[in-house]
XYZ file of N, CA and C in Angstrom:
321
model
N 2.092 85.473 -45.127
C 2.992 86.315 -45.881
C 2.892 87.722 -45.342
N 4.022 88.283 -45.012
C 4.080 89.643 -44.511
C 4.927 90.451 -45.470
N 4.371 91.516 -45.963
C 5.129 92.401 -46.833
C 5.474 93.631 -46.017
N 6.736 93.976 -45.976
C 7.160 95.106 -45.164
C 7.461 94.668 -43.750
N 7.645 95.631 -42.890
C 8.018 95.352 -41.504
C 6.847 95.621 -40.569
N 6.489 94.656 -39.720
C 5.446 94.905 -38.730
C 5.868 96.045 -37.800
N 4.898 96.756 -37.275
C 5.176 97.856 -36.350
C 4.478 97.581 -35.031
N 4.729 98.417 -34.034
C 4.060 98.268 -32.741
C 2.549 98.422 -32.901
N 2.126 99.271 -33.835
C 0.701 99.485 -34.072
C 0.083 98.397 -34.948
N 0.909 97.652 -35.664
C 0.432 96.610 -36.565
C 1.336 95.380 -36.448
N 1.311 94.715 -35.274
C 2.214 93.581 -35.055
C 1.702 92.300 -35.713
N 2.575 91.302 -35.767
C 2.147 89.977 -36.197
C 1.155 89.434 -35.178
N 0.066 88.798 -35.612
C -0.859 88.213 -34.638
C -0.242 86.981 -33.979
N -0.581 86.774 -32.734
C -0.094 85.603 -32.003
C -1.274 84.987 -31.266
N -1.714 83.794 -31.705
C -2.860 83.113 -31.100
C -2.465 82.189 -29.959
N -1.184 82.105 -29.654
C -0.696 81.180 -28.622
C -1.508 81.298 -27.338
N -2.075 80.182 -26.901
C -2.792 80.133 -25.634
C -4.194 80.713 -25.652
N -4.627 81.325 -26.744
C -5.982 81.873 -26.818
C -6.962 80.724 -27.047
N -8.204 80.918 -26.636
C -9.230 79.884 -26.811
C -10.371 80.413 -27.659
N -10.961 79.503 -28.450
C -12.092 79.854 -29.294
C -12.839 78.579 -29.639
N -14.172 78.670 -29.711
C -14.950 77.513 -30.138
C -14.800 77.385 -31.642
N -14.526 76.192 -32.098
C -14.258 75.971 -33.515
C -15.431 75.392 -34.264
N -15.171 74.852 -35.446
C -16.237 74.352 -36.311
C -16.743 72.961 -35.929
N -16.278 72.417 -34.807
C -16.744 71.084 -34.411
C -18.173 71.157 -33.880
N -18.754 70.008 -33.606
C -20.152 69.944 -33.172
C -20.358 70.476 -31.756
N -19.340 70.431 -30.917
C -19.474 70.889 -29.538
C -19.416 72.400 -29.421
N -19.681 72.874 -28.183
C -19.614 74.314 -27.965
C -18.529 74.692 -26.955
N -17.598 73.768 -26.702
C -16.488 74.063 -25.806
C -15.328 74.658 -26.601
N -14.721 75.718 -26.082
C -13.588 76.306 -26.801
C -12.353 75.418 -26.738
N -11.540 75.506 -27.755
C -10.250 74.817 -27.810
C -9.158 75.871 -27.710
N -8.027 75.489 -27.126
C -6.921 76.428 -26.962
C -5.919 76.252 -28.093
N -5.506 77.375 -28.670
C -4.496 77.350 -29.727
C -3.164 76.867 -29.178
N -2.413 76.149 -29.999
C -1.064 75.711 -29.638
C -0.127 76.915 -29.609
N 0.977 76.789 -28.901
C 1.979 77.849 -28.878
C 2.654 77.916 -30.243
N 2.736 79.115 -30.793
C 3.322 79.298 -32.113
C 4.779 79.739 -32.008
N 5.553 79.433 -33.037
C 6.965 79.839 -33.072
C 7.091 81.353 -33.173
N 6.139 81.968 -33.844
C 6.132 83.428 -34.008
C 7.448 83.896 -34.626
N 7.922 83.149 -35.640
C 9.222 83.425 -36.247
C 9.119 83.816 -37.718
N 7.888 84.038 -38.207
C 7.710 84.398 -39.611
C 8.398 85.724 -39.888
N 9.309 85.714 -40.858
C 10.067 86.920 -41.174
C 9.417 87.652 -42.340
N 9.454 88.978 -42.316
C 8.975 89.710 -43.488
C 9.933 89.503 -44.655
N 9.452 89.756 -45.859
C 10.332 89.662 -47.019
C 11.485 90.639 -46.863
N 12.628 90.261 -47.412
C 13.824 91.095 -47.297
C 13.721 92.371 -48.130
N 12.884 92.364 -49.148
C 12.769 93.523 -50.035
C 11.306 93.750 -50.395
N 11.037 94.866 -51.044
C 9.699 95.207 -51.500
C 9.731 95.306 -53.023
N 8.763 94.702 -53.722
C 8.795 94.793 -55.183
C 8.585 96.235 -55.642
N 9.309 96.629 -56.665
C 9.175 97.968 -57.227
C 8.121 98.001 -58.320
N 8.092 99.095 -59.071
C 7.126 99.272 -60.150
C 7.350 98.218 -61.236
N 6.263 97.636 -61.716
C 6.329 96.694 -62.823
C 6.701 95.273 -62.457
N 6.933 95.005 -61.178
C 7.239 93.646 -60.727
C 6.347 93.307 -59.539
N 6.255 92.024 -59.230
C 5.419 91.598 -58.108
C 6.101 90.465 -57.356
N 5.558 90.164 -56.187
C 6.079 89.049 -55.397
C 5.279 87.794 -55.708
N 5.953 86.643 -55.673
C 5.301 85.374 -55.993
C 5.806 84.269 -55.084
N 4.897 83.370 -54.738
C 5.300 82.176 -53.994
C 6.068 81.279 -54.956
N 7.204 80.749 -54.493
C 8.036 79.909 -55.358
C 8.165 78.481 -54.840
N 7.707 78.231 -53.617
C 7.784 76.879 -53.047
C 6.664 76.713 -52.035
N 6.222 75.481 -51.862
C 5.201 75.197 -50.859
C 5.801 75.335 -49.467
N 5.043 75.944 -48.573
C 5.554 76.169 -47.218
C 5.633 74.889 -46.402
N 4.822 73.905 -46.731
C 4.762 72.695 -45.903
C 5.670 71.580 -46.413
N 6.671 71.910 -47.215
C 7.611 70.911 -47.716
C 8.990 71.243 -47.154
N 9.140 71.096 -45.848
C 10.417 71.347 -45.203
C 10.716 72.798 -44.919
N 9.735 73.685 -45.118
C 9.978 75.106 -44.923
C 9.234 75.698 -43.733
N 8.624 74.848 -42.909
C 7.982 75.293 -41.672
C 7.884 74.104 -40.724
N 7.663 74.387 -39.444
C 7.538 73.314 -38.455
C 6.232 72.559 -38.702
N 6.281 71.246 -38.674
C 5.086 70.449 -38.937
C 4.558 69.811 -37.659
N 3.224 69.693 -37.606
C 2.579 68.971 -36.520
C 2.610 69.631 -35.161
N 2.959 70.905 -35.096
C 3.054 71.540 -33.778
C 2.434 72.924 -33.763
N 1.480 73.176 -34.652
C 0.949 74.527 -34.727
C -0.545 74.575 -34.928
N -1.015 75.712 -35.415
C -2.437 75.980 -35.549
C -2.930 75.977 -36.992
N -2.085 75.585 -37.933
C -2.506 75.516 -39.328
C -3.535 74.421 -39.525
N -4.198 74.439 -40.657
C -5.265 73.479 -40.936
C -4.795 72.039 -40.776
N -3.552 71.754 -41.156
C -3.032 70.393 -41.016
C -2.142 70.236 -39.782
N -2.171 71.224 -38.888
C -1.389 71.146 -37.660
C -0.002 71.740 -37.757
N 0.343 72.324 -38.905
C 1.661 72.946 -39.052
C 1.681 74.317 -38.379
N 2.877 74.776 -38.024
C 3.034 76.108 -37.436
C 3.272 77.093 -38.571
N 2.205 77.737 -39.011
C 2.284 78.664 -40.142
C 3.180 79.861 -39.834
N 3.404 80.156 -38.562
C 4.246 81.300 -38.201
C 5.728 80.974 -38.271
N 6.078 79.753 -38.662
C 7.490 79.373 -38.747
C 7.983 79.267 -40.197
N 7.140 79.619 -41.166
C 7.530 79.520 -42.576
C 8.771 80.361 -42.863
N 9.715 79.796 -43.584
C 10.920 80.524 -43.986
C 10.635 81.202 -45.320
N 10.193 82.458 -45.265
C 9.791 83.174 -46.477
C 10.950 83.417 -47.438
N 12.189 83.315 -46.961
C 13.323 83.482 -47.880
C 13.449 82.284 -48.821
N 12.787 81.171 -48.480
C 12.804 79.975 -49.324
C 11.503 79.769 -50.090
N 10.422 80.409 -49.647
C 9.117 80.149 -50.243
C 8.569 81.303 -51.080
N 9.210 82.460 -51.042
C 8.782 83.622 -51.829
C 9.982 84.202 -52.560
N 9.740 84.851 -53.685
C 10.844 85.474 -54.418
C 11.251 86.789 -53.755
N 12.138 87.522 -54.405
C 12.595 88.792 -53.856
C 13.984 88.707 -53.252
N 14.701 87.644 -53.579
C 16.072 87.484 -53.100
C 17.026 87.718 -54.274
N 18.313 87.804 -53.986
C 19.299 87.971 -55.058
C 19.248 86.789 -56.031
N 19.036 85.590 -55.501
C 18.985 84.393 -56.351
C 17.702 84.331 -57.176
N 16.591 84.781 -56.605
C 15.293 84.773 -57.288
C 14.645 86.141 -57.128
N 15.038 87.109 -57.961
C 14.513 88.469 -57.822
C 13.043 88.557 -58.233
N 12.393 89.658 -57.832
C 11.026 89.921 -58.259
C 10.988 89.953 -59.781
N 9.831 89.627 -60.347
C 9.683 89.623 -61.803
C 8.316 90.186 -62.164
N 8.061 90.301 -63.466
C 6.791 90.847 -63.939
C 5.627 90.025 -63.394
N 4.490 90.669 -63.122
C 3.320 89.941 -62.637
C 2.872 88.868 -63.632
N 2.382 87.760 -63.098
C 1.878 86.657 -63.928
C 0.536 86.184 -63.370
N -0.489 87.041 -63.392
C -1.763 86.656 -62.789
C -2.344 85.397 -63.415
N -2.769 84.491 -62.575
C -3.375 83.247 -63.026
C -2.399 82.120 -63.293
N -1.116 82.419 -63.405
C -0.118 81.371 -63.631
C 0.315 80.762 -62.302
N 0.384 79.450 -62.259
C 0.854 78.749 -61.066
C 2.213 78.141 -61.392
N 3.254 78.517 -60.628
C 4.576 77.931 -60.891
C 4.537 76.409 -60.760
N 5.265 75.691 -61.621
C 5.267 74.223 -61.569
C 5.606 73.662 -60.185
N 6.457 74.353 -59.433
C 6.849 73.866 -58.105
C 5.681 73.847 -57.126
N 4.600 74.571 -57.448
C 3.450 74.629 -56.542
C 2.339 73.661 -56.928
N 2.454 73.031 -58.069
C 1.427 72.081 -58.504
C 1.609 70.754 -57.789
N 0.513 70.148 -57.392
C 0.559 68.843 -56.726
C -0.084 67.809 -57.596
C-alpha cells in the first residue's frame, strides 16, 4: 500500500533480479522474480476525521498470481489498489474503525 506519490528520493522498491539468502536450510542466495512494478498509489488522501481501509483481498483477482515474490508466489507489486482500498467516488474514505475487519476480508 502506497499513500501519496512516490518521488525520486523515495521510489517504490524493486527486488527484480536481486539475490538474497532466505529462510531455507541452505546458504545459497535465491534470485527474486521480475516484478510488474505496477502498484499505483491511492487516487486521493484521507482528510481529517477519516481514514483509508482495505476493502477487498488483493489475492482474489486483484493481482498477478504465481509469478512474483509474495509469500504465496503472487506479484504484490501488481495489486490494483483502486479495487482493494477505499478512497474512490464509489467507496469514499470514512471514519476510522480500529479493530474492525470488513466482512469481505474474513476467510
